[in-house]
Coordinates of C-alpha atoms in Angstrom, one line a residue:
M490 CA 23.0 66.7 -60.1
E491 CA 25.8 63.9 -59.0
Y492 CA 24.6 65.4 -55.3
M493 CA 20.7 64.9 -55.9
T494 CA 21.7 61.4 -57.2
E495 CA 23.8 60.2 -54.3
S496 CA 21.1 61.5 -52.0
T497 CA 18.4 60.2 -53.7
N498 CA 20.1 57.0 -53.1
R499 CA 21.2 56.5 -49.3
S500 CA 18.8 54.5 -47.4
P501 CA 16.6 56.9 -45.6
G502 CA 16.2 57.1 -41.3
H503 CA 19.8 56.1 -41.3
I504 CA 22.3 57.5 -39.2
L505 CA 26.3 56.2 -38.9
C506 CA 28.0 54.7 -35.4
C507 CA 29.6 57.2 -33.9
E508 CA 32.2 54.5 -32.6
C509 CA 33.2 52.9 -36.0
G510 CA 30.8 54.2 -39.1
V511 CA 28.2 51.7 -39.1
P512 CA 25.2 52.8 -41.0
I513 CA 22.0 52.5 -37.7
S514 CA 18.9 53.2 -37.5
P515 CA 18.9 55.8 -35.0
N516 CA 19.3 54.7 -30.5
P517 CA 19.2 57.0 -28.1
A518 CA 22.7 56.3 -27.3
N519 CA 23.7 56.4 -31.5
I520 CA 26.0 53.4 -30.9
C521 CA 25.6 50.2 -32.9
V522 CA 24.8 47.4 -31.4
A523 CA 28.1 45.5 -31.4
C524 CA 29.8 48.2 -29.8
L525 CA 27.6 48.7 -27.1
R526 CA 28.1 45.7 -26.4
S527 CA 31.9 46.3 -26.0
K528 CA 31.4 48.7 -23.2
V529 CA 28.4 48.0 -21.5
D530 CA 27.7 43.9 -20.3
I531 CA 23.7 44.0 -18.8
S532 CA 24.7 40.5 -17.5
Q533 CA 27.8 41.8 -15.6
G534 CA 26.6 40.2 -11.6
I535 CA 24.7 37.8 -12.6
P536 CA 26.0 33.9 -11.9
K537 CA 27.2 31.6 -14.8
Q538 CA 27.5 28.5 -12.5
V539 CA 25.7 28.0 -9.3
S540 CA 25.4 25.5 -7.9
I541 CA 22.1 23.1 -6.9
S542 CA 21.3 20.7 -3.9
F543 CA 19.7 17.7 -5.0
C544 CA 18.8 14.4 -2.6
K545 CA 19.6 11.3 -4.4
Q546 CA 17.4 8.3 -2.2
C547 CA 14.0 10.5 -2.2
Q548 CA 15.1 12.2 -6.2
R549 CA 14.1 15.9 -4.0
Y550 CA 15.8 19.2 -5.1
F551 CA 16.4 21.8 -1.6
Q552 CA 14.9 25.2 -1.9
P553 CA 16.2 27.9 0.4
P554 CA 16.0 27.9 3.9
G555 CA 14.9 24.3 4.6
T556 CA 12.1 23.2 1.7
W557 CA 12.6 19.8 -0.5
I558 CA 10.7 19.7 -3.9
Q559 CA 9.9 16.6 -6.3
C560 CA 10.8 18.7 -9.6
A561 CA 10.7 16.4 -12.9
L562 CA 13.5 17.5 -15.3
E563 CA 12.7 20.7 -17.0
S564 CA 9.8 20.7 -15.4
R565 CA 8.2 24.6 -15.2
E566 CA 8.9 23.4 -11.4
L567 CA 12.4 23.1 -11.4
L568 CA 13.0 26.1 -14.3
A569 CA 11.5 28.3 -11.2
L570 CA 13.8 26.7 -8.0
C571 CA 17.1 27.7 -10.9
L572 CA 15.6 31.7 -11.7
N573 CA 15.1 31.2 -7.7
K574 CA 18.7 31.1 -7.5
I575 CA 19.6 33.9 -8.8
K576 CA 17.3 35.9 -8.2
A577 CA 18.8 38.6 -7.0
P578 CA 20.4 39.9 -9.5
L579 CA 17.8 39.3 -12.1
S580 CA 15.6 41.8 -10.2
K581 CA 18.8 43.9 -12.1
V582 CA 17.3 43.2 -15.6
R583 CA 14.1 43.0 -17.6
L584 CA 13.6 38.9 -18.0
V585 CA 12.3 37.5 -21.2
D586 CA 12.7 34.1 -21.5
A587 CA 13.7 31.4 -19.8
G588 CA 14.1 27.9 -20.9
F589 CA 16.1 24.6 -20.6
V590 CA 19.3 23.4 -22.7
W591 CA 18.8 19.7 -23.0
T592 CA 22.0 17.9 -21.1
E593 CA 21.8 13.9 -20.5
P594 CA 20.3 12.9 -17.7
H595 CA 22.8 11.9 -15.6
S596 CA 25.8 14.6 -16.4
K597 CA 24.7 16.5 -13.4
R598 CA 24.2 19.2 -14.9
L599 CA 21.7 21.4 -15.9
K600 CA 22.1 24.7 -17.9
V601 CA 19.0 27.1 -18.7
K602 CA 19.1 29.3 -21.5
L603 CA 18.4 33.0 -19.7
T604 CA 16.9 36.3 -22.4
I605 CA 17.0 39.9 -20.7
Q606 CA 16.3 43.8 -21.9
K607 CA 18.5 46.9 -20.0
E608 CA 18.4 50.4 -20.6
V609 CA 21.6 51.5 -21.1
M610 CA 23.0 55.4 -22.1
N611 CA 20.6 57.8 -22.1
G612 CA 17.8 55.3 -22.2
A613 CA 18.6 52.7 -25.2
I614 CA 17.4 49.5 -24.1
L615 CA 20.0 46.0 -24.9
Q616 CA 18.8 42.4 -25.3
Q617 CA 21.6 39.6 -24.5
V618 CA 21.2 35.6 -24.5
F619 CA 23.4 33.7 -22.0
V620 CA 23.4 30.1 -20.4
V621 CA 23.9 30.0 -16.4
D622 CA 25.3 26.2 -15.9
Y623 CA 23.6 24.8 -12.8
V624 CA 26.0 22.2 -11.0
V625 CA 23.8 19.7 -9.0
Q626 CA 25.5 18.0 -6.1
C627 CA 24.6 15.6 -4.1
Q628 CA 22.7 16.1 -0.7
M629 CA 21.1 14.1 1.9
C630 CA 17.7 15.4 2.3
G631 CA 17.2 15.5 6.8
D632 CA 13.5 12.9 6.3
C633 CA 16.3 10.4 4.4
H634 CA 18.9 11.3 7.0
R635 CA 16.6 9.5 9.7
V636 CA 15.4 7.0 7.5
E637 CA 19.1 5.8 7.2
A638 CA 19.6 5.9 10.0
K639 CA 16.5 3.2 11.7
D640 CA 16.5 5.3 15.1
F641 CA 14.7 7.9 15.0
W642 CA 10.5 8.1 14.8
K643 CA 8.4 11.0 16.0
A644 CA 5.1 8.4 15.2
V645 CA 4.6 4.3 15.6
I646 CA 1.7 2.8 15.5
Q647 CA 1.1 -0.9 16.8
V648 CA -0.7 -3.0 15.0
R649 CA -2.1 -6.4 17.2
Q650 CA -4.5 -9.1 16.9
K651 CA -5.0 -12.0 20.0
T652 CA -5.1 -15.2 17.2
L653 CA -2.7 -18.5 16.7
H654 CA -3.9 -17.3 12.9
K655 CA -2.3 -14.0 10.3
K656 CA -4.8 -14.4 7.8
T657 CA -6.1 -11.0 8.8
F658 CA -2.4 -9.7 8.7
Y659 CA -1.1 -11.6 5.4
Y660 CA -4.5 -9.5 3.5
L661 CA -4.0 -6.4 5.6
E662 CA -0.2 -6.1 4.1
Q663 CA -1.3 -6.7 0.5
L664 CA -4.1 -4.0 1.3
I665 CA -1.3 -1.3 2.0
L666 CA 0.5 -2.4 -1.1
K667 CA -1.9 -2.2 -3.0
Y668 CA -2.2 1.3 -1.9
G669 CA 1.0 2.2 -1.1
M670 CA 0.6 3.7 2.4
H671 CA 4.2 2.0 3.6
Q672 CA 5.9 4.8 1.4
N673 CA 5.7 7.4 4.8
T674 CA 6.8 4.6 6.8
L675 CA 10.2 4.4 8.1
R676 CA 10.3 0.8 9.3
I677 CA 8.4 -1.8 9.9
K678 CA 9.1 -4.3 12.5
E679 CA 7.2 -8.0 12.5
I680 CA 6.8 -9.6 15.7
H681 CA 4.9 -12.6 16.8
D682 CA 1.4 -10.9 17.2
G683 CA 1.6 -8.3 15.4
L684 CA 2.8 -5.5 13.3
D685 CA 4.9 -1.9 14.1
F686 CA 5.3 1.2 11.7
Y687 CA 6.8 3.6 12.7
Y688 CA 7.2 7.2 11.1
S689 CA 9.3 10.5 11.2
S690 CA 5.7 13.2 11.6
K691 CA 2.4 11.9 12.8
Q692 CA 0.4 13.1 10.8
H693 CA 1.6 10.1 8.9
A694 CA 0.8 8.1 11.6
Q695 CA -2.8 9.9 11.7
K696 CA -3.1 8.8 8.2
M697 CA -2.5 5.3 8.5
V698 CA -4.5 4.7 11.7
E699 CA -7.4 5.9 9.5
F700 CA -6.7 3.4 6.9
L701 CA -6.5 0.4 9.3
Q702 CA -10.0 1.4 10.6
C703 CA -10.9 1.6 7.1
T704 CA -10.6 -2.2 6.3
V705 CA -10.6 -4.3 9.2
P706 CA -12.5 -4.2 11.9
C707 CA -10.7 -2.9 14.9
R708 CA -10.3 -0.2 17.8
Y709 CA -7.1 2.0 19.4
K710 CA -5.8 3.9 21.6
A711 CA -3.4 6.7 21.4
S712 CA -1.0 7.8 23.7
Q713 CA 2.5 10.5 23.9
R714 CA 5.2 10.8 25.6
L715 CA 7.1 14.6 25.9
I716 CA 11.0 14.0 24.8
S717 CA 11.9 18.2 24.9
Q718 CA 10.5 21.1 25.2
D719 CA 11.5 25.3 25.1
I720 CA 10.1 27.0 27.3
H721 CA 11.8 30.1 25.7
S722 CA 9.5 29.2 22.7
N723 CA 6.4 27.3 24.4
T724 CA 7.8 24.3 22.1
Y725 CA 7.3 20.8 23.0
N726 CA 8.7 16.8 21.3
Y727 CA 6.2 14.6 21.5
K728 CA 6.5 10.7 20.4
S729 CA 3.0 9.3 20.0
T730 CA 1.8 6.0 19.6
F731 CA -1.5 4.3 18.6
S732 CA -1.7 0.7 19.8
V733 CA -3.9 -0.9 17.3
E734 CA -6.4 -3.9 18.3
I735 CA -7.9 -5.9 14.7
V736 CA -10.4 -8.7 16.1
P737 CA -9.3 -11.6 16.9
V738 CA -11.4 -13.3 14.8
C739 CA -10.0 -14.9 11.5
K740 CA -11.0 -16.6 8.4
D741 CA -13.0 -20.0 8.8
N742 CA -12.6 -19.3 12.7
V743 CA -15.9 -21.3 14.9
V744 CA -17.3 -18.3 16.8
C745 CA -21.0 -18.7 19.8
L746 CA -22.3 -15.2 19.1
S747 CA -24.0 -14.1 22.7
P748 CA -28.1 -14.4 22.0
K749 CA -28.7 -11.3 22.1
L750 CA -26.1 -10.4 19.3
A751 CA -27.7 -13.3 17.3
Q752 CA -31.4 -12.2 17.9
S753 CA -30.4 -8.8 16.3
L754 CA -28.6 -9.7 12.9
G755 CA -32.7 -11.8 12.5
N756 CA -32.2 -14.5 14.4
M757 CA -29.5 -16.6 13.6
N758 CA -28.0 -19.5 15.0
Q759 CA -25.1 -19.1 17.7
I760 CA -22.1 -20.9 16.0
C761 CA -21.1 -19.1 13.3
V762 CA -18.5 -19.8 11.1
C763 CA -16.3 -16.8 9.5
I764 CA -16.3 -16.8 5.8
R765 CA -14.5 -13.4 5.7
V766 CA -12.8 -10.7 7.2
T767 CA -12.1 -7.3 5.3
S768 CA -13.8 -4.0 7.3
A769 CA -16.2 -6.6 9.1
I770 CA -16.2 -10.2 9.8
H771 CA -18.1 -11.8 7.4
L772 CA -20.2 -14.8 9.9
I773 CA -23.0 -17.4 8.2
D774 CA -24.8 -19.9 9.8
P775 CA -24.3 -24.2 8.7
N776 CA -27.5 -24.8 9.4
T777 CA -29.6 -22.1 8.1
L778 CA -27.0 -20.5 5.4
Q779 CA -28.2 -17.5 7.0
V780 CA -25.4 -14.8 6.6
A781 CA -25.0 -11.7 8.4
D782 CA -22.1 -8.2 8.7
V783 CA -20.3 -7.5 11.9
D784 CA -18.5 -4.4 12.0
G785 CA -16.1 -3.7 14.7
S786 CA -18.0 -1.4 17.2
T787 CA -21.0 -4.0 17.4
F788 CA -18.3 -6.2 17.8
W789 CA -16.3 -4.9 20.7
N790 CA -20.2 -4.0 22.7
H791 CA -20.5 -7.4 21.5
P792 CA -17.4 -9.5 21.9
F793 CA -16.9 -12.7 20.3
N794 CA -14.0 -15.3 20.7
S795 CA -13.1 -18.3 18.0
L796 CA -13.7 -21.7 19.4
C797 CA -11.4 -23.7 18.1
H798 CA -7.0 -24.0 17.0
P799 CA -6.8 -23.7 13.4
K800 CA -4.4 -26.7 14.3
Q801 CA -7.6 -28.0 15.6
L802 CA -8.5 -28.8 11.9
E803 CA -9.3 -32.6 11.6
E804 CA -9.6 -34.0 8.5
F805 CA -12.9 -36.2 7.6
I806 CA -14.2 -38.2 4.6
V807 CA -17.6 -37.6 3.6
M808 CA -19.8 -40.3 3.3
D809 CA -23.3 -39.5 2.3
C810 CA -24.1 -35.7 1.3
S811 CA -28.0 -34.3 0.1
I812 CA -28.6 -31.1 -1.2
V813 CA -31.7 -29.4 1.3
R814 CA -34.1 -27.5 -0.5
D815 CA -36.9 -27.0 1.3
I816 CA -34.8 -24.2 3.8
K817 CA -37.4 -23.3 6.9
R818 CA -36.9 -20.0 8.0
G819 CA -38.4 -18.5 10.9
A820 CA -39.6 -15.0 11.9
G821 CA -37.2 -11.9 11.9
A822 CA -34.7 -14.4 9.6
G823 CA -31.8 -12.5 7.6
M824 CA -30.3 -12.7 4.3
I825 CA -29.8 -16.0 2.4
S826 CA -26.3 -16.6 1.0
K827 CA -26.6 -17.3 -2.9
K828 CA -23.3 -18.9 -3.3
H829 CA -23.8 -21.6 -0.6
T830 CA -25.6 -24.5 -0.4
L831 CA -27.4 -26.5 2.3
G832 CA -26.9 -29.9 3.0
E833 CA -26.7 -32.7 5.1
V834 CA -24.1 -34.9 5.2
W835 CA -22.3 -37.8 7.1
V836 CA -18.8 -37.5 7.6
Q837 CA -15.9 -39.9 9.1
K838 CA -13.5 -38.6 10.3
T839 CA -9.8 -40.1 8.1
S840 CA -8.4 -41.6 11.3
E841 CA -11.2 -43.9 12.4
L842 CA -11.6 -45.2 8.8
N843 CA -11.3 -48.5 10.6
T844 CA -14.3 -47.8 13.2
D845 CA -18.3 -47.1 12.1
K846 CA -18.6 -44.4 13.8
Q847 CA -20.1 -41.3 12.0
Y848 CA -21.3 -37.7 12.8
F849 CA -24.1 -36.3 10.9
C850 CA -23.7 -33.2 10.3
R851 CA -25.7 -29.7 8.1
T852 CA -22.8 -27.7 6.1
H853 CA -22.8 -24.5 3.9
L854 CA -20.4 -26.7 1.8
G855 CA -23.3 -28.7 0.2
H856 CA -22.3 -26.9 -3.5
L857 CA -19.3 -28.7 -3.2
L858 CA -19.4 -31.7 -1.4
N859 CA -20.2 -35.6 -2.8
P860 CA -19.0 -39.7 -1.1
G861 CA -15.9 -40.0 -0.7
D862 CA -14.5 -36.0 -1.0
L863 CA -12.4 -35.3 2.2
V864 CA -12.8 -32.2 4.1
L865 CA -11.6 -30.0 7.4
G866 CA -14.4 -29.6 10.0
F867 CA -13.9 -29.0 14.3
D868 CA -14.7 -32.3 16.1
L869 CA -17.1 -30.0 18.8
A870 CA -18.1 -33.3 20.6
N871 CA -14.8 -34.6 21.7
C872 CA -13.6 -30.5 22.5
N873 CA -13.2 -28.8 25.3
L874 CA -15.1 -25.9 24.3
N875 CA -15.3 -23.0 27.2
D876 CA -16.0 -20.2 26.1
E877 CA -19.1 -18.4 28.1
H878 CA -21.8 -18.7 25.5
V879 CA -21.5 -21.8 24.5
N880 CA -21.8 -23.2 28.6
K881 CA -25.5 -21.7 29.1
M882 CA -26.3 -23.1 25.5
N883 CA -28.1 -26.3 25.2
S884 CA -26.3 -29.0 25.1
D885 CA -29.0 -30.0 21.4
R886 CA -28.0 -27.2 20.0
V887 CA -23.9 -27.5 19.8
P888 CA -23.2 -29.4 16.1
D889 CA -20.8 -32.4 16.8
V890 CA -19.1 -31.4 13.2
V891 CA -19.0 -28.1 12.4
L892 CA -17.3 -28.6 8.6
I893 CA -15.3 -25.7 7.2
K894 CA -13.3 -26.1 3.8
K895 CA -13.3 -29.2 1.1
S896 CA -9.4 -30.5 1.4
Y897 CA -7.6 -30.6 -1.7
D898 CA -3.8 -32.3 -2.6
R899 CA -1.8 -29.1 -1.0
T900 CA 1.3 -30.8 -2.5
K901 CA -0.1 -30.8 -6.3
R902 CA -1.7 -27.1 -5.5
Q903 CA 1.5 -25.3 -5.2
R904 CA 2.9 -27.1 -7.6
R905 CA 0.6 -25.5 -10.4
R906 CA 0.3 -22.3 -8.8
N907 CA 1.7 -19.9 -11.5
W908 CA 1.0 -16.9 -9.9
K909 CA 2.6 -14.2 -7.0
L910 CA 1.6 -11.8 -4.6
K911 CA 4.5 -9.0 -3.3
E912 CA 5.4 -8.6 0.1
L913 CA 6.3 -5.1 3.0
A914 CA 10.2 -4.7 4.0
R915 CA 9.8 -5.3 7.5
E916 CA 12.6 -6.6 10.2
R917 CA 11.3 -9.7 11.5
E918 CA 12.2 -11.3 14.8
N919 CA 10.7 -14.7 17.0
M920 CA 9.9 -16.0 13.8
D921 CA 7.9 -19.4 14.1
T922 CA 8.2 -22.1 12.2
D923 CA 4.2 -22.4 11.6
D924 CA 4.8 -18.6 9.4
E925 CA 4.7 -20.7 6.5
R926 CA 2.2 -22.9 6.8
Q927 CA -0.3 -19.8 7.6
Y928 CA 0.5 -18.1 4.3
Q929 CA 0.0 -21.5 2.5
D930 CA -3.7 -21.2 3.6
F931 CA -4.0 -17.5 2.3
L932 CA -3.0 -17.9 -1.0
E933 CA -5.1 -20.5 -0.7
D934 CA -7.6 -18.7 0.4
L935 CA -7.2 -16.3 -2.4
E936 CA -8.1 -18.8 -4.6
E937 CA -11.0 -20.3 -3.1
D938 CA -12.7 -16.4 -2.7
E939 CA -13.1 -14.4 -5.9
T940 CA -14.5 -11.7 -2.8
I941 CA -11.3 -11.1 -1.6
R942 CA -8.8 -11.6 -4.5
K943 CA -10.2 -8.7 -6.1
N944 CA -8.6 -6.5 -3.9
V945 CA -5.6 -7.6 -4.0
N946 CA -2.6 -7.1 -7.1
I947 CA -2.1 -11.0 -8.3
Y948 CA 1.3 -10.9 -9.9
R949 CA 1.8 -13.8 -12.8
D950 CA 5.0 -15.4 -12.1
S951 CA 6.6 -16.8 -15.5
A952 CA 9.1 -19.2 -13.9
I953 CA 6.2 -21.3 -13.6
P954 CA 4.6 -22.6 -17.2
V955 CA 1.3 -21.9 -17.7
E956 CA -1.4 -24.5 -18.1
S957 CA -4.6 -25.5 -18.2
D958 CA -7.1 -23.1 -16.2
T959 CA -8.6 -26.5 -15.5
D960 CA -7.3 -28.8 -12.7
D961 CA -8.5 -32.7 -12.5
E962 CA -9.7 -32.7 -9.1
G963 CA -11.3 -30.2 -9.6
A964 CA -9.2 -27.8 -6.7
P965 CA -9.8 -23.7 -7.2
R966 CA -7.4 -21.8 -9.3
I967 CA -6.5 -18.4 -10.4
S968 CA -7.9 -17.6 -14.2
L969 CA -4.7 -15.6 -15.8
A970 CA -7.1 -12.5 -17.0
E971 CA -7.4 -11.8 -12.7
M972 CA -2.1 -11.7 -12.9
L973 CA -1.0 -8.9 -13.6
E974 CA 1.8 -8.1 -15.0
D975 CA 5.8 -8.7 -12.4
L976 CA 7.1 -5.3 -13.8
H977 CA 10.8 -4.0 -13.0
I978 CA 10.1 -0.2 -13.1
S979 CA 14.0 1.5 -11.8
Q980 CA 14.2 4.4 -9.9
D981 CA 15.5 6.4 -12.1
A982 CA 11.9 5.8 -14.5
T983 CA 9.9 6.8 -12.1
G984 CA 11.4 9.7 -10.6
G985 CA 11.5 9.2 -7.1
E986 CA 9.2 6.0 -6.6
D987 CA 11.0 3.5 -4.0
S988 CA 10.5 0.6 -5.8
S989 CA 12.9 -0.6 -3.2
I990 CA 10.8 -1.5 -0.3
L991 CA 8.8 -4.4 -2.3
N992 CA 10.1 -7.8 -2.6
P993 CA 9.1 -10.3 -4.9
W994 CA 8.0 -13.7 -3.0

């Protein structure tokens, strides 16, 4: 009876380990897990410490044999990269699970917890969990080496504009910053009549050329120079040059169109004012308020130039101003501007106030001008105009004065300006002392033209106290709703965006 009771109390389906005698579930080796692990180590051959290369400049990890990839901490991409480093030893076992063990972001250590299985001793399957320690070693990638050297490039874009004012370049700079087109450049060099963009690959340069064609009216020519060649592998090393020429017309320029072009634009008058330059040249006829857009291809087919130099702008005082209500339109006339008002004004130069000489003209600034206001314009009557289209016109069709914009006190506008822009980090040489004045002109254009302002990132300047949006003089100002906060995001937090290329103005 005692034998029967003892056999009943024993757990069914259990055997004793042949090594230590502990009751275990039957397995092909008939050994407990502890004894089996003491005899067999399935993680043998798998390295427990591995080095991995990381570039601090571009925040990328090295993936053999020659690729650098960008991975966030504890991401799937980084885990796959770590497992590839021990791919050969892992092929001898079965990988069940893998995951990161948290470490400090600045510890230069990555810990990966692995769970593996392997068949041992008569078909028994053993599972083991262990941690592989990855040491992050700093190594500069080839691209960053070339950037730091500052003398290696495979493609250059030479952007030029044959004008004396840089308003178009200032506008183009803000577009490049807004859409991040400067990120692939090795360096940017500024010269007196344009910018040079250097790239490590021709593809990046071609992408920039396409961006320029979409944002400003221009044309380009491409050329390449053979640097070296390997006749055995049939490989060639070229340096490419893209010469981009922007139309030589800026905002507030007075131009004279050819008769054929003026007729194709809706029988406009040949003397027009450029009110802005974006992806096309926007023109307005100050006599009729008729507007037209001239794209790059149309301009190069029917070229025209600015009649006056920006330094030839003169200050006039408005003696009398009347609004023209009934505008006579000819046959085939084009679109009329809704943002401007046609006015007939009598003006006098502020330098000739001691005389009685006055000028009569029509202007598109009728909604802004009142008697006593100051306005900037060009005196075409006393100016030597050397233009082929003007020389063929009747003198009656050439106005005496073309008014450009209302004049405000620049000192007060600068003092009350509570916003700022960002600039491209670039090398400067042969800088003109007139650049600061031209930059102030561009800032005033942003305040006066809402259309251009929509394409520019404007940041609030916390150093200047916020005042009321109204001005006693009526000078246009940018509202707080249109400004962005100037956030300074560190490079580590963004995971790789190079914020050092932006400098606040």
